[in-house]
JSON list of C-alpha atoms in Angstrom, two decimals:
[
{"chain": "A", "resi": 1, "resn": "MET", "atom": "CA", "xyz": [0.00, 0.00, 0.00]},
{"chain": "A", "resi": 2, "resn": "GLN", "atom": "CA", "xyz": [1.31, 3.43, -0.94]},
{"chain": "A", "resi": 3, "resn": "LYS", "atom": "CA", "xyz": [1.87, 5.98, 1.81]},
{"chain": "A", "resi": 4, "resn": "VAL", "atom": "CA", "xyz": [0.16, 9.30, 1.20]},
{"chain": "A", "resi": 5, "resn": "LYS", "atom": "CA", "xyz": [0.42, 12.78, 2.69]},
{"chain": "A", "resi": 6, "resn": "LEU", "atom": "CA", "xyz": [-2.01, 13.16, 5.57]},
{"chain": "A", "resi": 7, "resn": "PRO", "atom": "CA", "xyz": [-4.46, 16.06, 5.92]},
{"chain": "A", "resi": 8, "resn": "LEU", "atom": "CA", "xyz": [-3.55, 18.90, 8.26]},
{"chain": "A", "resi": 9, "resn": "THR", "atom": "CA", "xyz": [-6.99, 18.97, 9.89]},
{"chain": "A", "resi": 10, "resn": "VAL", "atom": "CA", "xyz": [-9.77, 16.36, 10.06]},
{"chain": "A", "resi": 11, "resn": "ASP", "atom": "CA", "xyz": [-13.40, 16.20, 11.09]},
{"chain": "A", "resi": 12, "resn": "PRO", "atom": "CA", "xyz": [-13.26, 13.40, 13.69]},
{"chain": "A", "resi": 13, "resn": "VAL", "atom": "CA", "xyz": [-17.04, 12.94, 13.93]},
{"chain": "A", "resi": 14, "resn": "LYS", "atom": "CA", "xyz": [-17.50, 12.31, 10.20]},
{"chain": "A", "resi": 15, "resn": "ASP", "atom": "CA", "xyz": [-14.35, 10.19, 10.03]},
{"chain": "A", "resi": 16, "resn": "ALA", "atom": "CA", "xyz": [-15.50, 8.09, 13.01]},
{"chain": "A", "resi": 17, "resn": "GLN", "atom": "CA", "xyz": [-18.91, 7.50, 11.45]},
{"chain": "A", "resi": 18, "resn": "ARG", "atom": "CA", "xyz": [-17.17, 6.25, 8.30]},
{"chain": "A", "resi": 19, "resn": "ARG", "atom": "CA", "xyz": [-14.56, 4.32, 10.37]},
{"chain": "A", "resi": 20, "resn": "LEU", "atom": "CA", "xyz": [-11.74, 5.87, 8.39]},
{"chain": "A", "resi": 21, "resn": "ASP", "atom": "CA", "xyz": [-8.13, 4.76, 8.75]},
{"chain": "A", "resi": 22, "resn": "TYR", "atom": "CA", "xyz": [-5.25, 6.96, 7.64]},
{"chain": "A", "resi": 23, "resn": "ASP", "atom": "CA", "xyz": [-1.84, 5.51, 6.87]},
{"chain": "A", "resi": 24, "resn": "GLY", "atom": "CA", "xyz": [0.59, 8.11, 5.63]},
{"chain": "A", "resi": 25, "resn": "TYR", "atom": "CA", "xyz": [3.22, 10.65, 6.50]},
{"chain": "A", "resi": 26, "resn": "TYR", "atom": "CA", "xyz": [3.96, 14.25, 7.26]},
{"chain": "A", "resi": 27, "resn": "ALA", "atom": "CA", "xyz": [7.03, 15.63, 5.49]},
{"chain": "A", "resi": 28, "resn": "ALA", "atom": "CA", "xyz": [9.97, 16.61, 7.69]},
{"chain": "A", "resi": 29, "resn": "ASN", "atom": "CA", "xyz": [9.64, 20.28, 6.66]},
{"chain": "A", "resi": 30, "resn": "GLN", "atom": "CA", "xyz": [6.03, 20.32, 7.98]},
{"chain": "A", "resi": 31, "resn": "LEU", "atom": "CA", "xyz": [7.20, 19.50, 11.52]},
{"chain": "A", "resi": 32, "resn": "GLU", "atom": "CA", "xyz": [8.36, 23.03, 12.35]},
{"chain": "A", "resi": 33, "resn": "ARG", "atom": "CA", "xyz": [7.96, 22.92, 16.15]},
{"chain": "A", "resi": 34, "resn": "LEU", "atom": "CA", "xyz": [9.69, 19.55, 16.37]},
{"chain": "A", "resi": 35, "resn": "SER", "atom": "CA", "xyz": [12.60, 20.84, 14.27]},
{"chain": "A", "resi": 36, "resn": "GLU", "atom": "CA", "xyz": [13.05, 23.71, 16.75]},
{"chain": "A", "resi": 37, "resn": "SER", "atom": "CA", "xyz": [13.43, 21.17, 19.57]},
{"chain": "A", "resi": 38, "resn": "VAL", "atom": "CA", "xyz": [16.08, 18.98, 17.90]},
{"chain": "A", "resi": 39, "resn": "VAL", "atom": "CA", "xyz": [19.25, 19.45, 15.86]},
{"chain": "A", "resi": 40, "resn": "LYS", "atom": "CA", "xyz": [17.59, 18.10, 12.71]},
{"chain": "A", "resi": 41, "resn": "VAL", "atom": "CA", "xyz": [14.54, 16.09, 11.64]},
{"chain": "A", "resi": 42, "resn": "LEU", "atom": "CA", "xyz": [16.02, 13.22, 9.59]},
{"chain": "A", "resi": 43, "resn": "SER", "atom": "CA", "xyz": [12.91, 11.54, 8.17]},
{"chain": "A", "resi": 44, "resn": "ASP", "atom": "CA", "xyz": [9.25, 12.06, 7.43]},
{"chain": "A", "resi": 45, "resn": "ALA", "atom": "CA", "xyz": [6.88, 11.26, 10.30]},
{"chain": "A", "resi": 46, "resn": "GLN", "atom": "CA", "xyz": [5.15, 7.93, 9.59]},
{"chain": "A", "resi": 47, "resn": "VAL", "atom": "CA", "xyz": [1.63, 8.02, 11.01]},
{"chain": "A", "resi": 48, "resn": "THR", "atom": "CA", "xyz": [-1.34, 5.65, 11.24]},
{"chain": "A", "resi": 49, "resn": "VAL", "atom": "CA", "xyz": [-4.63, 6.91, 12.67]},
{"chain": "A", "resi": 50, "resn": "SER", "atom": "CA", "xyz": [-7.98, 5.13, 13.06]},
{"chain": "A", "resi": 51, "resn": "PHE", "atom": "CA", "xyz": [-11.28, 6.88, 13.77]},
{"chain": "A", "resi": 52, "resn": "PHE", "atom": "CA", "xyz": [-14.19, 5.01, 15.35]},
{"chain": "A", "resi": 53, "resn": "VAL", "atom": "CA", "xyz": [-17.15, 5.27, 17.74]},
{"chain": "A", "resi": 54, "resn": "ASP", "atom": "CA", "xyz": [-16.65, 3.25, 20.93]},
{"chain": "A", "resi": 55, "resn": "PRO", "atom": "CA", "xyz": [-19.39, 1.27, 22.79]},
{"chain": "A", "resi": 56, "resn": "GLN", "atom": "CA", "xyz": [-20.16, 4.35, 24.93]},
{"chain": "A", "resi": 57, "resn": "LYS", "atom": "CA", "xyz": [-20.93, 6.27, 21.71]},
{"chain": "A", "resi": 58, "resn": "LEU", "atom": "CA", "xyz": [-17.83, 8.44, 22.10]},
{"chain": "A", "resi": 59, "resn": "VAL", "atom": "CA", "xyz": [-15.87, 9.52, 19.03]},
{"chain": "A", "resi": 60, "resn": "VAL", "atom": "CA", "xyz": [-12.30, 8.23, 19.36]},
{"chain": "A", "resi": 61, "resn": "PHE", "atom": "CA", "xyz": [-9.17, 8.39, 17.29]},
{"chain": "A", "resi": 62, "resn": "LYS", "atom": "CA", "xyz": [-6.21, 6.21, 18.01]},
{"chain": "A", "resi": 63, "resn": "GLY", "atom": "CA", "xyz": [-2.86, 5.98, 16.32]},
{"chain": "A", "resi": 64, "resn": "LYS", "atom": "CA", "xyz": [0.90, 5.69, 16.22]},
{"chain": "A", "resi": 65, "resn": "ALA", "atom": "CA", "xyz": [3.63, 7.95, 14.90]},
{"chain": "A", "resi": 66, "resn": "SER", "atom": "CA", "xyz": [7.38, 7.63, 14.46]},
{"chain": "A", "resi": 67, "resn": "VAL", "atom": "CA", "xyz": [10.15, 9.86, 13.16]},
{"chain": "A", "resi": 68, "resn": "ASP", "atom": "CA", "xyz": [13.95, 9.87, 13.16]},
{"chain": "A", "resi": 69, "resn": "VAL", "atom": "CA", "xyz": [15.64, 12.97, 14.58]},
{"chain": "A", "resi": 70, "resn": "GLU", "atom": "CA", "xyz": [19.15, 14.08, 15.40]},
{"chain": "A", "resi": 71, "resn": "VAL", "atom": "CA", "xyz": [19.65, 15.32, 18.97]},
{"chain": "A", "resi": 72, "resn": "GLU", "atom": "CA", "xyz": [22.72, 16.62, 20.77]},
{"chain": "A", "resi": 73, "resn": "CYS", "atom": "CA", "xyz": [24.31, 14.48, 23.49]},
{"chain": "A", "resi": 74, "resn": "GLN", "atom": "CA", "xyz": [24.38, 16.49, 26.72]},
{"chain": "A", "resi": 75, "resn": "ARG", "atom": "CA", "xyz": [27.55, 14.70, 27.85]},
{"chain": "A", "resi": 76, "resn": "CYS", "atom": "CA", "xyz": [29.83, 15.14, 24.82]},
{"chain": "A", "resi": 77, "resn": "SER", "atom": "CA", "xyz": [27.88, 17.70, 22.69]},
{"chain": "A", "resi": 78, "resn": "GLN", "atom": "CA", "xyz": [28.00, 15.43, 19.63]},
{"chain": "A", "resi": 79, "resn": "PRO", "atom": "CA", "xyz": [24.81, 14.82, 17.59]},
{"chain": "A", "resi": 80, "resn": "PHE", "atom": "CA", "xyz": [23.30, 11.34, 17.38]},
{"chain": "A", "resi": 81, "resn": "LYS", "atom": "CA", "xyz": [20.27, 9.72, 15.80]},
{"chain": "A", "resi": 82, "resn": "GLN", "atom": "CA", "xyz": [17.19, 9.03, 17.92]},
{"chain": "A", "resi": 83, "resn": "THR", "atom": "CA", "xyz": [13.94, 7.40, 16.82]},
{"chain": "A", "resi": 84, "resn": "LEU", "atom": "CA", "xyz": [10.84, 8.90, 18.42]},
{"chain": "A", "resi": 85, "resn": "GLU", "atom": "CA", "xyz": [7.81, 6.61, 18.61]},
{"chain": "A", "resi": 86, "resn": "CYS", "atom": "CA", "xyz": [4.49, 7.38, 20.25]},
{"chain": "A", "resi": 87, "resn": "GLU", "atom": "CA", "xyz": [0.99, 5.97, 20.59]},
{"chain": "A", "resi": 88, "resn": "PHE", "atom": "CA", "xyz": [-2.05, 8.09, 21.36]},
{"chain": "A", "resi": 89, "resn": "THR", "atom": "CA", "xyz": [-5.79, 7.81, 21.97]},
{"chain": "A", "resi": 90, "resn": "TYR", "atom": "CA", "xyz": [-7.97, 10.92, 21.91]},
{"chain": "A", "resi": 91, "resn": "SER", "atom": "CA", "xyz": [-11.64, 11.70, 22.20]},
{"chain": "A", "resi": 92, "resn": "PRO", "atom": "CA", "xyz": [-12.72, 15.11, 20.92]},
{"chain": "A", "resi": 93, "resn": "ILE", "atom": "CA", "xyz": [-14.91, 17.26, 23.14]},
{"chain": "A", "resi": 94, "resn": "SER", "atom": "CA", "xyz": [-16.94, 20.34, 22.31]},
{"chain": "A", "resi": 95, "resn": "ASN", "atom": "CA", "xyz": [-16.33, 22.17, 25.60]},
{"chain": "A", "resi": 96, "resn": "LEU", "atom": "CA", "xyz": [-14.12, 21.80, 28.66]},
{"chain": "A", "resi": 97, "resn": "ASP", "atom": "CA", "xyz": [-17.06, 20.93, 30.96]},
{"chain": "A", "resi": 98, "resn": "LYS", "atom": "CA", "xyz": [-17.22, 17.43, 29.49]},
{"chain": "A", "resi": 99, "resn": "ILE", "atom": "CA", "xyz": [-13.63, 16.48, 30.34]},
{"chain": "A", "resi": 100, "resn": "ASP", "atom": "CA", "xyz": [-14.67, 14.78, 33.60]},
{"chain": "A", "resi": 101, "resn": "GLU", "atom": "CA", "xyz": [-17.15, 12.57, 31.71]},
{"chain": "A", "resi": 102, "resn": "LEU", "atom": "CA", "xyz": [-14.41, 11.00, 29.56]},
{"chain": "A", "resi": 103, "resn": "PRO", "atom": "CA", "xyz": [-12.95, 7.63, 30.56]},
{"chain": "A", "resi": 104, "resn": "GLU", "atom": "CA", "xyz": [-9.34, 7.88, 31.74]},
{"chain": "A", "resi": 105, "resn": "ILE", "atom": "CA", "xyz": [-8.03, 5.89, 28.78]},
{"chain": "A", "resi": 106, "resn": "TYR", "atom": "CA", "xyz": [-8.88, 8.78, 26.42]},
{"chain": "A", "resi": 107, "resn": "GLU", "atom": "CA", "xyz": [-7.08, 12.11, 26.27]},
{"chain": "A", "resi": 108, "resn": "PRO", "atom": "CA", "xyz": [-9.45, 15.02, 25.61]},
{"chain": "A", "resi": 109, "resn": "ILE", "atom": "CA", "xyz": [-8.90, 17.24, 22.59]},
{"chain": "A", "resi": 110, "resn": "GLU", "atom": "CA", "xyz": [-10.93, 20.31, 21.66]},
{"chain": "A", "resi": 111, "resn": "PHE", "atom": "CA", "xyz": [-12.48, 21.04, 18.30]},
{"chain": "A", "resi": 112, "resn": "ASN", "atom": "CA", "xyz": [-11.41, 24.22, 16.51]},
{"chain": "A", "resi": 113, "resn": "GLU", "atom": "CA", "xyz": [-13.96, 26.82, 15.37]},
{"chain": "A", "resi": 114, "resn": "PHE", "atom": "CA", "xyz": [-14.79, 24.71, 12.27]},
{"chain": "A", "resi": 115, "resn": "GLY", "atom": "CA", "xyz": [-15.55, 21.49, 14.19]},
{"chain": "A", "resi": 116, "resn": "GLU", "atom": "CA", "xyz": [-12.22, 19.96, 13.19]},
{"chain": "A", "resi": 117, "resn": "ILE", "atom": "CA", "xyz": [-9.04, 19.01, 15.00]},
{"chain": "A", "resi": 118, "resn": "ASP", "atom": "CA", "xyz": [-5.50, 20.00, 14.10]},
{"chain": "A", "resi": 119, "resn": "LEU", "atom": "CA", "xyz": [-4.13, 16.54, 13.31]},
{"chain": "A", "resi": 120, "resn": "ILE", "atom": "CA", "xyz": [-0.59, 17.59, 12.43]},
{"chain": "A", "resi": 121, "resn": "GLY", "atom": "CA", "xyz": [-0.33, 19.75, 15.56]},
{"chain": "A", "resi": 122, "resn": "THR", "atom": "CA", "xyz": [-1.59, 16.92, 17.75]},
{"chain": "A", "resi": 123, "resn": "ILE", "atom": "CA", "xyz": [0.87, 14.42, 16.30]},
{"chain": "A", "resi": 124, "resn": "GLU", "atom": "CA", "xyz": [3.70, 16.92, 16.53]},
{"chain": "A", "resi": 125, "resn": "ASP", "atom": "CA", "xyz": [2.83, 17.49, 20.21]},
{"chain": "A", "resi": 126, "resn": "GLU", "atom": "CA", "xyz": [3.00, 13.75, 20.85]},
{"chain": "A", "resi": 127, "resn": "LEU", "atom": "CA", "xyz": [6.41, 13.47, 19.15]},
{"chain": "A", "resi": 128, "resn": "ILE", "atom": "CA", "xyz": [7.77, 16.42, 21.15]},
{"chain": "A", "resi": 129, "resn": "LEU", "atom": "CA", "xyz": [6.60, 14.73, 24.35]},
{"chain": "A", "resi": 130, "resn": "CYS", "atom": "CA", "xyz": [8.63, 11.65, 23.34]},
{"chain": "A", "resi": 131, "resn": "LEU", "atom": "CA", "xyz": [11.88, 13.60, 23.27]},
{"chain": "A", "resi": 132, "resn": "PRO", "atom": "CA", "xyz": [14.27, 12.53, 26.04]},
{"chain": "A", "resi": 133, "resn": "ILE", "atom": "CA", "xyz": [14.64, 15.04, 28.88]},
{"chain": "A", "resi": 134, "resn": "VAL", "atom": "CA", "xyz": [18.43, 14.73, 28.74]},
{"chain": "A", "resi": 135, "resn": "PRO", "atom": "CA", "xyz": [19.54, 13.19, 25.44]},
{"chain": "A", "resi": 136, "resn": "MET", "atom": "CA", "xyz": [22.76, 11.18, 25.80]},
{"chain": "A", "resi": 137, "resn": "HIS", "atom": "CA", "xyz": [24.62, 8.51, 23.89]},
{"chain": "A", "resi": 138, "resn": "SER", "atom": "CA", "xyz": [24.91, 5.16, 25.59]},
{"chain": "A", "resi": 139, "resn": "SER", "atom": "CA", "xyz": [28.13, 5.05, 27.67]},
{"chain": "A", "resi": 140, "resn": "GLU", "atom": "CA", "xyz": [30.04, 2.89, 25.18]},
{"chain": "A", "resi": 141, "resn": "HIS", "atom": "CA", "xyz": [29.28, 5.26, 22.26]},
{"chain": "A", "resi": 142, "resn": "CYS", "atom": "CA", "xyz": [29.91, 8.55, 24.05]},
{"chain": "A", "resi": 143, "resn": "GLU", "atom": "CA", "xyz": [33.21, 10.41, 23.58]},
{"chain": "A", "resi": 144, "resn": "VAL", "atom": "CA", "xyz": [33.29, 11.33, 27.27]},
{"chain": "A", "resi": 145, "resn": "SER", "atom": "CA", "xyz": [34.53, 8.28, 29.14]},
{"chain": "A", "resi": 146, "resn": "THR", "atom": "CA", "xyz": [33.27, 7.25, 32.53]},
{"chain": "A", "resi": 147, "resn": "GLN", "atom": "CA", "xyz": [36.72, 8.01, 34.00]},
{"chain": "A", "resi": 148, "resn": "GLU", "atom": "CA", "xyz": [36.30, 11.68, 33.01]},
{"chain": "A", "resi": 149, "resn": "GLN", "atom": "CA", "xyz": [32.95, 11.92, 34.79]},
{"chain": "A", "resi": 150, "resn": "VAL", "atom": "CA", "xyz": [33.09, 13.07, 38.40]},
{"chain": "A", "resi": 151, "resn": "PHE", "atom": "CA", "xyz": [30.47, 12.07, 40.94]},
{"chain": "A", "resi": 152, "resn": "GLY", "atom": "CA", "xyz": [30.32, 12.87, 44.63]},
{"chain": "A", "resi": 153, "resn": "GLN", "atom": "CA", "xyz": [33.22, 14.93, 46.07]},
{"chain": "A", "resi": 154, "resn": "LEU", "atom": "CA", "xyz": [34.53, 18.03, 44.33]},
{"chain": "A", "resi": 155, "resn": "PRO", "atom": "CA", "xyz": [38.21, 18.16, 43.42]},
{"chain": "A", "resi": 156, "resn": "GLU", "atom": "CA", "xyz": [40.31, 19.94, 46.08]},
{"chain": "A", "resi": 157, "resn": "GLU", "atom": "CA", "xyz": [41.21, 22.90, 43.85]},
{"chain": "A", "resi": 158, "resn": "LEU", "atom": "CA", "xyz": [37.49, 23.69, 43.44]},
{"chain": "A", "resi": 159, "resn": "ALA", "atom": "CA", "xyz": [36.67, 23.14, 47.11]},
{"chain": "A", "resi": 160, "resn": "LYS", "atom": "CA", "xyz": [39.32, 25.69, 48.30]},
{"chain": "A", "resi": 161, "resn": "LYS", "atom": "CA", "xyz": [38.12, 28.59, 46.15]},
{"chain": "A", "resi": 162, "resn": "PRO", "atom": "CA", "xyz": [36.71, 31.50, 48.17]},
{"chain": "A", "resi": 163, "resn": "ASN", "atom": "CA", "xyz": [32.97, 31.80, 48.18]},
{"chain": "A", "resi": 164, "resn": "PRO", "atom": "CA", "xyz": [31.97, 34.80, 46.00]},
{"chain": "A", "resi": 165, "resn": "PHE", "atom": "CA", "xyz": [28.97, 35.45, 48.26]},
{"chain": "A", "resi": 166, "resn": "ALA", "atom": "CA", "xyz": [31.05, 35.70, 51.48]},
{"chain": "A", "resi": 167, "resn": "VAL", "atom": "CA", "xyz": [30.94, 39.51, 51.15]},
{"chain": "A", "resi": 168, "resn": "LEU", "atom": "CA", "xyz": [27.16, 39.40, 51.53]},
{"chain": "A", "resi": 169, "resn": "ALA", "atom": "CA", "xyz": [27.52, 37.70, 54.94]},
{"chain": "A", "resi": 170, "resn": "ASN", "atom": "CA", "xyz": [29.10, 40.92, 56.28]},
{"chain": "A", "resi": 171, "resn": "LEU", "atom": "CA", "xyz": [26.12, 42.94, 55.07]},
{"chain": "A", "resi": 172, "resn": "LYS", "atom": "CA", "xyz": [23.73, 40.60, 56.80]},
{"chain": "A", "resi": 173, "resn": "LYS", "atom": "CA", "xyz": [25.50, 41.15, 60.15]},
{"chain": "A", "resi": 174, "resn": "ASN", "atom": "CA", "xyz": [25.21, 44.94, 59.86]}
]
């Protein structure tokens, strides 16, 4: 089956009534917010989304997304490839008062002014949430060896430096 470009916005109610499934991609240059969060977006985002009505008569869309990005190692400052993969399940709501009525397995998402949802924005949000908090190579691939890493006690030359805030202690006494 050929992968196709996905729509930017969708009408989840109509798509759920027709039980539509999307299997496609968003081009790397469409993922602007994700590209601001990483060094480089290396591939198109591969996305599958299914729309359906659950037994409680709630409109639901469920899917998966994956993309390859280049992030900077926070230990050695060298870029490395990271694959971001996420799964999501949403149920659109018309107003915020109905959030408490949703089952916990569904994330709420609001309709825009046209009764649609921003599909690309939602998927991009999910991919951004998959980014590691502190991206690092595995220890064996990192240029900074474990011998160079210091844990616990500070070296003596750092411990003997005068405290730059010691002057403020005199002000406190006066």
